[in-house]
Coordinates of C-alpha atoms and ligand atoms in Angstrom, one line a residue:
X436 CA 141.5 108.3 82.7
X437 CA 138.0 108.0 82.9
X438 CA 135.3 110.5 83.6
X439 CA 134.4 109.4 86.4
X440 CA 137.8 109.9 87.9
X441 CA 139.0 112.6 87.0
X442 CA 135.7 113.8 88.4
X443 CA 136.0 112.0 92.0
X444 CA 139.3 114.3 91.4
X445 CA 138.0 117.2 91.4
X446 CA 135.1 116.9 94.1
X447 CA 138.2 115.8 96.3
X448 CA 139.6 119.3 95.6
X449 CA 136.1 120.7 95.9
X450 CA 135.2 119.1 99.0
X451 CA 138.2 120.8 100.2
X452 CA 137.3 123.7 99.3
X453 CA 134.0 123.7 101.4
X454 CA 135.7 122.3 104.4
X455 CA 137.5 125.4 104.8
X456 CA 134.6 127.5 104.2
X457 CA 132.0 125.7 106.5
X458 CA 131.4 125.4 109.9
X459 CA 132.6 121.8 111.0
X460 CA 130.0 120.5 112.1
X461 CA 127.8 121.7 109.2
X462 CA 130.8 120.0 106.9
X463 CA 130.4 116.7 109.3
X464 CA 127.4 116.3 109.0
X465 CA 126.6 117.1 104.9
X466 CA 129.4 116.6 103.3
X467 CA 131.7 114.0 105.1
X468 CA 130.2 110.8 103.0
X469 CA 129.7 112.7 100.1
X470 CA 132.5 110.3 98.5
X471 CA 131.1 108.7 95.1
X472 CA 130.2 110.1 92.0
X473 CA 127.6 107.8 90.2
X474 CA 128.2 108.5 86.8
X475 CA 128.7 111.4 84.6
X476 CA 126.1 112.6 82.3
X477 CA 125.9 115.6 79.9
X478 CA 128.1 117.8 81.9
X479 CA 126.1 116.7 84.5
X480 CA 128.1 114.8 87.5
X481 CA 125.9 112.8 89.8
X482 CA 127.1 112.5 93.6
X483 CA 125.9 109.7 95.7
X484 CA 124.3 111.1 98.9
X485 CA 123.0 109.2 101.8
X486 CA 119.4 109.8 101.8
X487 CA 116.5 112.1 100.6
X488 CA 117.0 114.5 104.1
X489 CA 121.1 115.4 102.7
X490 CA 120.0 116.1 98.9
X491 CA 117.4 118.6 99.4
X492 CA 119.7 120.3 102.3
X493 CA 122.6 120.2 99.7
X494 CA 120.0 121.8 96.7
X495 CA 118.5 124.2 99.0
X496 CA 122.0 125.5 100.2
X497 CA 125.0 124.5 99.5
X498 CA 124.6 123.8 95.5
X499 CA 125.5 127.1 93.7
X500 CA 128.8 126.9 95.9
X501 CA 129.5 123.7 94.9
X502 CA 129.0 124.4 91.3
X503 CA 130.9 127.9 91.3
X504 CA 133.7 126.2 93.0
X505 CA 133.4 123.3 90.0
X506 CA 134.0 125.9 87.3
X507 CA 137.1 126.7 88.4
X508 CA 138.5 123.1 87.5
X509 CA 136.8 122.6 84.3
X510 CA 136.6 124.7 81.0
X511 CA 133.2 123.6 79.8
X512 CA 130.4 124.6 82.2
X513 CA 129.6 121.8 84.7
X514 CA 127.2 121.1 87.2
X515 CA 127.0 118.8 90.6
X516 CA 123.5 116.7 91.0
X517 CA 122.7 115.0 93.7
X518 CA 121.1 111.7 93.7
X519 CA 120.5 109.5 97.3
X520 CA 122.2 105.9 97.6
X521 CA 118.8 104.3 96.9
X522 CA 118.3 106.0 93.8
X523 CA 121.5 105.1 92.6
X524 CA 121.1 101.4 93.6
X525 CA 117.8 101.4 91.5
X526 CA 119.2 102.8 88.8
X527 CA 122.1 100.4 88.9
X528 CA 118.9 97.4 89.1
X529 CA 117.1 98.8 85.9
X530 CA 120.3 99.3 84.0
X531 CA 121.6 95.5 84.8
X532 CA 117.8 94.7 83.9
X533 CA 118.6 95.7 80.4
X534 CA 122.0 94.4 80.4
X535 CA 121.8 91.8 77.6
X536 CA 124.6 90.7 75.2
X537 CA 123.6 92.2 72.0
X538 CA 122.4 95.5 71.3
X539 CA 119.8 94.3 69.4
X540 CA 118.3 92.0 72.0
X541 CA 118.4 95.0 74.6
X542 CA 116.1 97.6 72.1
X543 CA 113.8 95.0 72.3
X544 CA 113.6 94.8 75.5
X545 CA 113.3 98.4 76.6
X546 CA 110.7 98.5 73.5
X547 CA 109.0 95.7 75.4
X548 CA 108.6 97.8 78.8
X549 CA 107.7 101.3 76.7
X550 CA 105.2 99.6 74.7
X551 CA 103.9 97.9 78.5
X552 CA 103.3 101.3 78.7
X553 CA 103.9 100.6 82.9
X554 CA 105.9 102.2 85.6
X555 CA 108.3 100.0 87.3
X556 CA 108.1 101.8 90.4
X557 CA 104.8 100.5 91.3
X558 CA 105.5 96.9 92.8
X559 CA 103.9 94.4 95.4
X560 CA 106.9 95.2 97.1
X561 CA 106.5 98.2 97.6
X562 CA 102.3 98.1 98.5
X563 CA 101.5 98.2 102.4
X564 CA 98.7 96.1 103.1
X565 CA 96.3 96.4 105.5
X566 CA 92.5 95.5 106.3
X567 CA 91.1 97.9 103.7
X568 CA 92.8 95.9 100.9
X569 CA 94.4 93.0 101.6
X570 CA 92.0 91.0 99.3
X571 CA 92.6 93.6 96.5
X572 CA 96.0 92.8 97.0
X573 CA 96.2 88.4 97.7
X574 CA 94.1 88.7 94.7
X575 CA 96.6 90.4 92.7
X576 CA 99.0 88.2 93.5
X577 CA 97.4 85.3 92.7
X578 CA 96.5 86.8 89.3
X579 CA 99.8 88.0 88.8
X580 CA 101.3 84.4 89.0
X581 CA 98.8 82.4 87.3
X582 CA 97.6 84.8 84.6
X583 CA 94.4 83.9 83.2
X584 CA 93.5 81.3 85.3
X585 CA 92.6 81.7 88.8
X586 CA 90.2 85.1 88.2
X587 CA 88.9 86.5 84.6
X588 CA 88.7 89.4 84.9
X589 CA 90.4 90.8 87.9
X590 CA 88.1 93.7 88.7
X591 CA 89.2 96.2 91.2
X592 CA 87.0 98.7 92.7
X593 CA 87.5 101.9 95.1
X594 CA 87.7 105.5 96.0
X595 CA 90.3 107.9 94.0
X596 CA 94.1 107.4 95.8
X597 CA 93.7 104.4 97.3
X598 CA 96.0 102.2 95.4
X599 CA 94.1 100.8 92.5
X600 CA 96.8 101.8 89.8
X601 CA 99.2 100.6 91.9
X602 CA 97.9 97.5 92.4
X603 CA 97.4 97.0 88.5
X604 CA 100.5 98.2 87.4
X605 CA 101.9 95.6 90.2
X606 CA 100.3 92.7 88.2
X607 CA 102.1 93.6 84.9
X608 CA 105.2 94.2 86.7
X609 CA 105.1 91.4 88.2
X610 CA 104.1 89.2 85.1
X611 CA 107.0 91.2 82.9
X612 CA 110.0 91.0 85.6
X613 CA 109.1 86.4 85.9
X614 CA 108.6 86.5 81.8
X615 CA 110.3 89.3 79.8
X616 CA 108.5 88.2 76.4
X617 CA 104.5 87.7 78.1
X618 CA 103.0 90.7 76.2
X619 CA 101.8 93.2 79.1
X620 CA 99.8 96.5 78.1
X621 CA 98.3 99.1 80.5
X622 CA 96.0 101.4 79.3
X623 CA 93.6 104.2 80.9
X624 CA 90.0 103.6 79.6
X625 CA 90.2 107.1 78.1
X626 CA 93.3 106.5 76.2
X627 CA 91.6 103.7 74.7
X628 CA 89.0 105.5 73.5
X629 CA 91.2 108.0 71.8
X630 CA 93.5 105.5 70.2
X631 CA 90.1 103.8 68.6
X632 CA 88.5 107.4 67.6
X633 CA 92.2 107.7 66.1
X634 CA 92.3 105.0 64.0
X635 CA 88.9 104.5 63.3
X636 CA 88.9 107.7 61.3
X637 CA 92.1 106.7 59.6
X638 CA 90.0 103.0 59.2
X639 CA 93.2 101.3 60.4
X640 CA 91.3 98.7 62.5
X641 CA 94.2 96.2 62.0
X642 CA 96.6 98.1 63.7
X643 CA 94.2 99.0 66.4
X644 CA 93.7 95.4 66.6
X645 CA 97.9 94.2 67.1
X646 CA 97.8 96.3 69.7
X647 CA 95.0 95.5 71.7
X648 CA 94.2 91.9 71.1
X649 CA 98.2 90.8 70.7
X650 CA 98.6 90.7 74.7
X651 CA 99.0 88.2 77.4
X652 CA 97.8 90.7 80.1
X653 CA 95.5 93.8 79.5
X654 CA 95.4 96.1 82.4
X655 CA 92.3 98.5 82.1
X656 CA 92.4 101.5 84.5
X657 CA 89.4 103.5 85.0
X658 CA 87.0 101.7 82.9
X659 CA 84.1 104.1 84.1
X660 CA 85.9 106.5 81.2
X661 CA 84.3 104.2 78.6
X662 CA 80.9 105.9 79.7
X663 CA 78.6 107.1 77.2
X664 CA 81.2 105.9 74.1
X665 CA 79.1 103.4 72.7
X666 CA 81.2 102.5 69.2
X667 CA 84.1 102.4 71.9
X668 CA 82.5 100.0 74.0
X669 CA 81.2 97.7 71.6
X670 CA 85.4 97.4 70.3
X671 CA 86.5 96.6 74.0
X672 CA 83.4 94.4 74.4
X673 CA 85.0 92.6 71.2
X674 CA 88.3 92.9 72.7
X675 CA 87.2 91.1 75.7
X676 CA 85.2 88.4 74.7
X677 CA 88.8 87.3 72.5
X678 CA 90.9 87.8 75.0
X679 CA 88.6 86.1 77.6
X680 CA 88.2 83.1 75.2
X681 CA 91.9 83.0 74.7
X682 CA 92.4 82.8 79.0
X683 CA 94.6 86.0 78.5
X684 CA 94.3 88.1 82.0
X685 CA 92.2 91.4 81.8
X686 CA 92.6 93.6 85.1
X687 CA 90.3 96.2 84.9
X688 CA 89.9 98.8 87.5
X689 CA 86.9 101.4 88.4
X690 CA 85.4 104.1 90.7
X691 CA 82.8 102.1 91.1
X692 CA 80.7 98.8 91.2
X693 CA 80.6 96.9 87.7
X694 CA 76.6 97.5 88.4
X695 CA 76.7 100.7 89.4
X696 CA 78.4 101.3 85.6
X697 CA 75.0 102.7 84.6
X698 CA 76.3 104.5 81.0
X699 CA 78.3 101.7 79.9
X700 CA 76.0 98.4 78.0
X701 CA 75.0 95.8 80.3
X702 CA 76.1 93.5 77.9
X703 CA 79.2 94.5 78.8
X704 CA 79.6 95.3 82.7
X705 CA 77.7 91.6 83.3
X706 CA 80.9 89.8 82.0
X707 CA 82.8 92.2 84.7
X708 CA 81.2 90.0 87.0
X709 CA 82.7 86.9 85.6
X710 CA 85.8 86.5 87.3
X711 CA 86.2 88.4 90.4
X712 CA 85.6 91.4 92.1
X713 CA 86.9 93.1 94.7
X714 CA 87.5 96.5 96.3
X715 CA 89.8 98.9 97.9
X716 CA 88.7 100.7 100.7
X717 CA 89.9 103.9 103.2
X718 CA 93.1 102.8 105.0
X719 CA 92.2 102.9 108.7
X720 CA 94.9 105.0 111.1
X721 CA 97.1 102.2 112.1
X722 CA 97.3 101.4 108.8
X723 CA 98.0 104.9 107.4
X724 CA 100.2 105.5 110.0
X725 CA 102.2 102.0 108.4
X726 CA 101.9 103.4 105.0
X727 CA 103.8 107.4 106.3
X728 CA 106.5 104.5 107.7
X729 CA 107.1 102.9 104.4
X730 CA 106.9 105.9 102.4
X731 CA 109.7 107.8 105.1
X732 CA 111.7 104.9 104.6
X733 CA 111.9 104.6 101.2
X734 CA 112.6 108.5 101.5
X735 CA 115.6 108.4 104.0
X736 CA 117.5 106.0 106.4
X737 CA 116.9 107.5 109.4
X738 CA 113.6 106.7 110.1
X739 CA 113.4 108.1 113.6
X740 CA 114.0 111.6 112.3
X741 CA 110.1 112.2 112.3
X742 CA 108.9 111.4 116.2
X743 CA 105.8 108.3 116.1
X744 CA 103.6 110.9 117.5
X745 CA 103.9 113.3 114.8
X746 CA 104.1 110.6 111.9
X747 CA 100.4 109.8 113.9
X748 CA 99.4 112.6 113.5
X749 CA 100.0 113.4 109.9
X750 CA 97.7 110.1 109.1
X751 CA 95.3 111.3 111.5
X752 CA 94.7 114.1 109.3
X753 CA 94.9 113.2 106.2
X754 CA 92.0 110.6 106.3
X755 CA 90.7 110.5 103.1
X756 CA 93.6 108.9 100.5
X757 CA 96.7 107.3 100.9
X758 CA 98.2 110.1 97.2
X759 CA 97.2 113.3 100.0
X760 CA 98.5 111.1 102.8
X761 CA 101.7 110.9 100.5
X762 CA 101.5 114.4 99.3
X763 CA 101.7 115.4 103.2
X764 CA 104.4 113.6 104.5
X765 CA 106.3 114.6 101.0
X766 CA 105.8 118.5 102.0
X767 CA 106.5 117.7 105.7
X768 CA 109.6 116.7 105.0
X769 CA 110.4 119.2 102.0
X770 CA 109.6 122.1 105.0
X771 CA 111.8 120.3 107.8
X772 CA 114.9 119.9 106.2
X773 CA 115.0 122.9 103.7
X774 CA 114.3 124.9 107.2
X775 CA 116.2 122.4 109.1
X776 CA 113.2 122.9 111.8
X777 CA 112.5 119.4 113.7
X778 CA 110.2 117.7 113.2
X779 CA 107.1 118.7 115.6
X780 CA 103.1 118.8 115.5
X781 CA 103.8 123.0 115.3
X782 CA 106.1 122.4 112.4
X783 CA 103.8 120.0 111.1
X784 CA 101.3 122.2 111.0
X785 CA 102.7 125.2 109.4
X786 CA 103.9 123.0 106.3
X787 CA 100.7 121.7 105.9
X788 CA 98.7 125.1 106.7
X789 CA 97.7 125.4 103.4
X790 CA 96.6 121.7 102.7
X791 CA 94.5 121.4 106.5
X792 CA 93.1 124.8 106.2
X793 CA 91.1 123.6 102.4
X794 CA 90.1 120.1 104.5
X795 CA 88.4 121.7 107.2
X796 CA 86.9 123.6 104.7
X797 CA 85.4 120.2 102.8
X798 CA 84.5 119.2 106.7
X799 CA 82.3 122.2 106.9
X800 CA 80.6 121.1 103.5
X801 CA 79.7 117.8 105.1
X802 CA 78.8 118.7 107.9
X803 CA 76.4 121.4 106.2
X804 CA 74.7 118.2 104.0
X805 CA 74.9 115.9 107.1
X806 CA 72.3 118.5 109.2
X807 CA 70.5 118.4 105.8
X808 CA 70.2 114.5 105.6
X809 CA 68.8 114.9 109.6
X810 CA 66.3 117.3 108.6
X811 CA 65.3 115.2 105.8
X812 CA 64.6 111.9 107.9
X813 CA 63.1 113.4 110.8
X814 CA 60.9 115.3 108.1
X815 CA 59.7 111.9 106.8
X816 CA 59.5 110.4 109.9
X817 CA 57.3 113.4 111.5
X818 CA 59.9 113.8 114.5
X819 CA 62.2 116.3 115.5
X820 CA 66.1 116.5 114.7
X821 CA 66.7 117.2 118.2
X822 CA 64.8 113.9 118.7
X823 CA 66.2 112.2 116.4
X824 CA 69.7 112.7 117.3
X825 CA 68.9 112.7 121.0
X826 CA 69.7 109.1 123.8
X827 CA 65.4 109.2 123.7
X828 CA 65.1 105.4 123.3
X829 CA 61.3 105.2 122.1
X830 CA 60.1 103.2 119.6
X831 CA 59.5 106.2 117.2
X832 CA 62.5 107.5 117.5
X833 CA 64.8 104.6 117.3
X834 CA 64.4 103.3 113.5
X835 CA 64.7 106.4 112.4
X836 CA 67.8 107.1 114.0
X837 CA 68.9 103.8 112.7
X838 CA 68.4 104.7 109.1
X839 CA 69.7 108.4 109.3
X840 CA 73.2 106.7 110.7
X841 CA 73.3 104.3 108.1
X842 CA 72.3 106.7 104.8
X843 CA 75.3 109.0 106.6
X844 CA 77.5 106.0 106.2
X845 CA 76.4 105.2 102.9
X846 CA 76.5 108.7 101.3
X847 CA 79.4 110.0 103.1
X848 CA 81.6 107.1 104.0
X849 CA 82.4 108.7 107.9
X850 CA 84.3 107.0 110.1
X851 CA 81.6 105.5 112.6
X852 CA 82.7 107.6 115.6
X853 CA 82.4 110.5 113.6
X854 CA 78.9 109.5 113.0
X855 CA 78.4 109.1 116.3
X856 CA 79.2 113.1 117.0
X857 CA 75.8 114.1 114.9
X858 CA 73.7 111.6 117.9
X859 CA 74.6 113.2 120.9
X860 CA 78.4 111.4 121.0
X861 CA 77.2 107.9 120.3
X862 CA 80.2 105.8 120.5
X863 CA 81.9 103.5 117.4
X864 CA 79.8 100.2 118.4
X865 CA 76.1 101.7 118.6
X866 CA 76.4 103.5 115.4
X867 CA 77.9 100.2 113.4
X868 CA 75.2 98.3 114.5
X869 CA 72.8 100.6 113.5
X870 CA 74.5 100.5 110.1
X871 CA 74.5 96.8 109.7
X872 CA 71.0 96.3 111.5
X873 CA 69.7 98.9 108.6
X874 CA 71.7 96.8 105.7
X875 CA 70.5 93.5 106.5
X876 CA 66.7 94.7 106.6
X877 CA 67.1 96.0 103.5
X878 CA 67.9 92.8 102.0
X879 CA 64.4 91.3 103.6
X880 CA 61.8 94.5 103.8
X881 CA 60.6 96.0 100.6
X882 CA 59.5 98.4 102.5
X883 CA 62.3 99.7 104.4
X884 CA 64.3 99.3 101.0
X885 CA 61.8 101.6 99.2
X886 CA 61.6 104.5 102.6
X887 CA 65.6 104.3 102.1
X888 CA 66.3 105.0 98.6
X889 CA 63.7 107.5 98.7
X890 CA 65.3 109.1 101.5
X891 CA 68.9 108.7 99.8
X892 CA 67.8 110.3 96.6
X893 CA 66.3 113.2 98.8
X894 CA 69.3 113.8 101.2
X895 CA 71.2 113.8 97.7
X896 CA 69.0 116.3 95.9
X897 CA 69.1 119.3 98.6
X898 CA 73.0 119.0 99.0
Ligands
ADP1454 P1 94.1 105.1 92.5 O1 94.5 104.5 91.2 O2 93.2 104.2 93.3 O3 93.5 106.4 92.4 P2 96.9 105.1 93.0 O4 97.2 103.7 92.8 O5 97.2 106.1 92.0 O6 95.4 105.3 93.4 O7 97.6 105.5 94.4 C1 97.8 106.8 94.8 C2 99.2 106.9 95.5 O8 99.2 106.3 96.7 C3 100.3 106.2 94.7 O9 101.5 107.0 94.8 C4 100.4 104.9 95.3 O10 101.7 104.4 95.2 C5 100.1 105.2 96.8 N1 99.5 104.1 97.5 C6 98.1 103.8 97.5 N2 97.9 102.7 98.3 C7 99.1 102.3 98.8 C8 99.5 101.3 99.6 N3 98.6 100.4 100.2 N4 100.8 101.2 99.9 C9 101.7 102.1 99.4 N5 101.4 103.1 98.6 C10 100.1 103.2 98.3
MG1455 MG1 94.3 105.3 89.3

């Protein structure tokens, strides 16, 4: 008899067991589909639950009765885990994944994804895209299907948490799951540093060398890590002028503009600029409020458990990256189930309490350098603040208002309505125009551009 049935055996007898002791309903609701055991595993035996919700209910309470109740059938010590259909099912992918005839062929293969060095949980698939990065994204795609061809390099830009990694990883994925033997590597820009400082001091440049220039595809995350290493950024300056020549792929991704790269050679960040740029940008609410959907779904079936309001609300808060936006929802529903509280704007709030009460904190910071950034420009200008941010439509008052709006944009990336707030409750529209009629004079008037950076740099030092 196998493991695995001798085991379904005894959960029968188990399952009993709690029946008897539970309130029906409770036994209903939890345990009545608990009816597959996934595998057995170093005394470990793996039940199939239906979704995230059941497991951590079953961990939080029921698991040390399930596992006392165990022992008494077995002589070696046991234990129950828990892991949701889904799981299971992806599990059951990977493993088929590697399910080649020989032995041989398999350590290969598995060799192939560990040296890839990427995690197979990040896929297009699995990506929601929205206005903020859909061109980060069509670009990824096309790059992932025609590597080395249609854009060399790939270069991704954007804010921390706002998919870049993803994205990246995505590509190699992508490339690895249509062609297991294309040669994928990912690498963080400070990893690649260390590895050269490594084997530089051992002077092993040729095995530096398989492993870097013996790819099809070279992911680069976090290039601005290459900062002030010169000797390492003359290697990956090497690096890509072979790889480039050779049409293999590079994806590289960054924090910020290739020109904005100030402590990395020119020589260097120019060739950035070969292929194409693009960048990521803040999710807007609809769109977070998309990405809380996918991420509950992938979490649990029952999708309506968490009310639309509430789900809006959650993204409302958590405006600044989709890994806190992630973070939230993760500890919403961690607090709701263990509790088994629904799932309101009240409960909401108290699993959060600790993670809002910090944010408003970070609001306060901004809105402290924000009143600084209007005392600056109505200092330059020779006005008031209160005239600046008043309706007052005179002349005087009006480009400077203009330019405070848009060096707020600039500096602190606020949503436009928040802007608006700081100018007597100037709504969405006035304030964008302002930003854009600001941005295109300062492609046309010296001037302005010169008042503006000045201003920038000053709003910057005081904060
Ligand atoms: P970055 O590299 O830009 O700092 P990551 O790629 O690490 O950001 O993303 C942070 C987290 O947010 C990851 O868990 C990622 O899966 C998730 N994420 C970011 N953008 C999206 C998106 N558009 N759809 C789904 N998940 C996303
Ligand atoms: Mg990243």
């Amino acid at each position: 008899m196998q493991l695995e049935d001798q085991h379904f055996d005894i959960w029968q007898e188990v399952k009993g067991q709690l029946e008897m002791q539970l309130e029906h309903n409770t036994f209903q609701e939890i345990f009545e589909s608990v009816d597959s055991i996934f595998k057995v595993k170093n005394n470990y035996i793996y039940l199939i639950v239906d979704n995230e919700f059941i497991k951590k209910r079953i961990e939080m309470l029921y698991l040390p009765r399930m596992n006392r109740e165990l022992q008494r059938h077995v002589e070696e010590k046991h234990e129950y885990r828990l892991i949701t259909r889904e799981q299971a099912e992806n599990a059951l992918a990977q493993e088929k994944a590697f399910s080649i005839s020989s032995p041989d062929e398999m350590a290969t293969k598995s060799q192939i994804y560990h040296q890839a060095n990427l995690n197979p949980t990040y896929t297009f698939n699995n990506f929601v895209v929205g206005n903020s990065n859909r061109l980060a994204y069509t670009s990824s795609i096309k790059v992932a299907d025609q590597p080395g061809i249609v854009a060399n390099p790939l270069y991704i830009f954007g804010d921390v948490g706002l998919g870049k990694t993803h994205l990246m990883q995505s590509v190699g994925n992508y490339v690895l799951e249509g062609d297991i033997n294309k040669r994928v590597l990912y690498v963080k820009a400070d990893q690649f540093v260390e590895d050269y400082v490594r084997y530089a001091a051992k002077k092993k440049f040729n095995e530096f060398n398989k492993i870097y220039r013996d790819v099809d595809v070279l992911l680069v995350d976090d290039i601005q890590f290459l900062a002030k290493k010169e000797k390492s950024q003359e290697e990956f300056f090497k690096l890509f002028e072979q790889l480039h020549n050779q049409q293999k792929q590079i994806v590289i991704t960054s924090d910020r503009k290739a020109s904005d790269l100030k402590d990395i050679m020119n020589r260097l960040t120019s060739r950035f600029a070969w292929g194409v740029t693009v960048d990521i940008n803040r999710p807007d609410l609809e769109h977070r409020i998309k990405i809380l959907e996918k991420k509950l779904m992938a979490e649990t079936s029952e999708t309506d458990l968490v009310p639309h309001h509430v789900m809006e609300y959650i993204a409302s808060v958590f405006d600044n990256n989709v890994r806190e936006l992630e973070g939230a929802l993760k500890r919403v529903m961690f607090y709701c189930t263990a509790f088994n509280y629904d799932f309101t704007i009240e409960t909401v709030e108290s699993a959060l309490e600790n993670l809002i009460k910090p944010k408003q904190n970070s609001k306060d910071i901004i809105k402290d350098k924000i009143q600084n950034c209007l005392s600056v420009v109505s200092e330059y200008y020779n006005i008031t603040t209160t005239d600046l941010t008043s309706k007052k439509r005179k002349r005087m008052y009006l480009f400077p208002r203009q330019v405070a709006m848009y060096l707020i944009k600039d500096l602190y990336a606020l949503p436009y309505k928040r802007i608006g707030g700081y100018f007597s409750g100037r709504d969405h529209s006035t304030v964008m125009h302002s930003v854009e009629k600001i941005s295109s004079d300062l492609q046309v008037d010296s001037d302005v551009k010169k008042d503006v950076e000045k201003l920038k740099q000053k709003c910057g030092e005081n904060s």
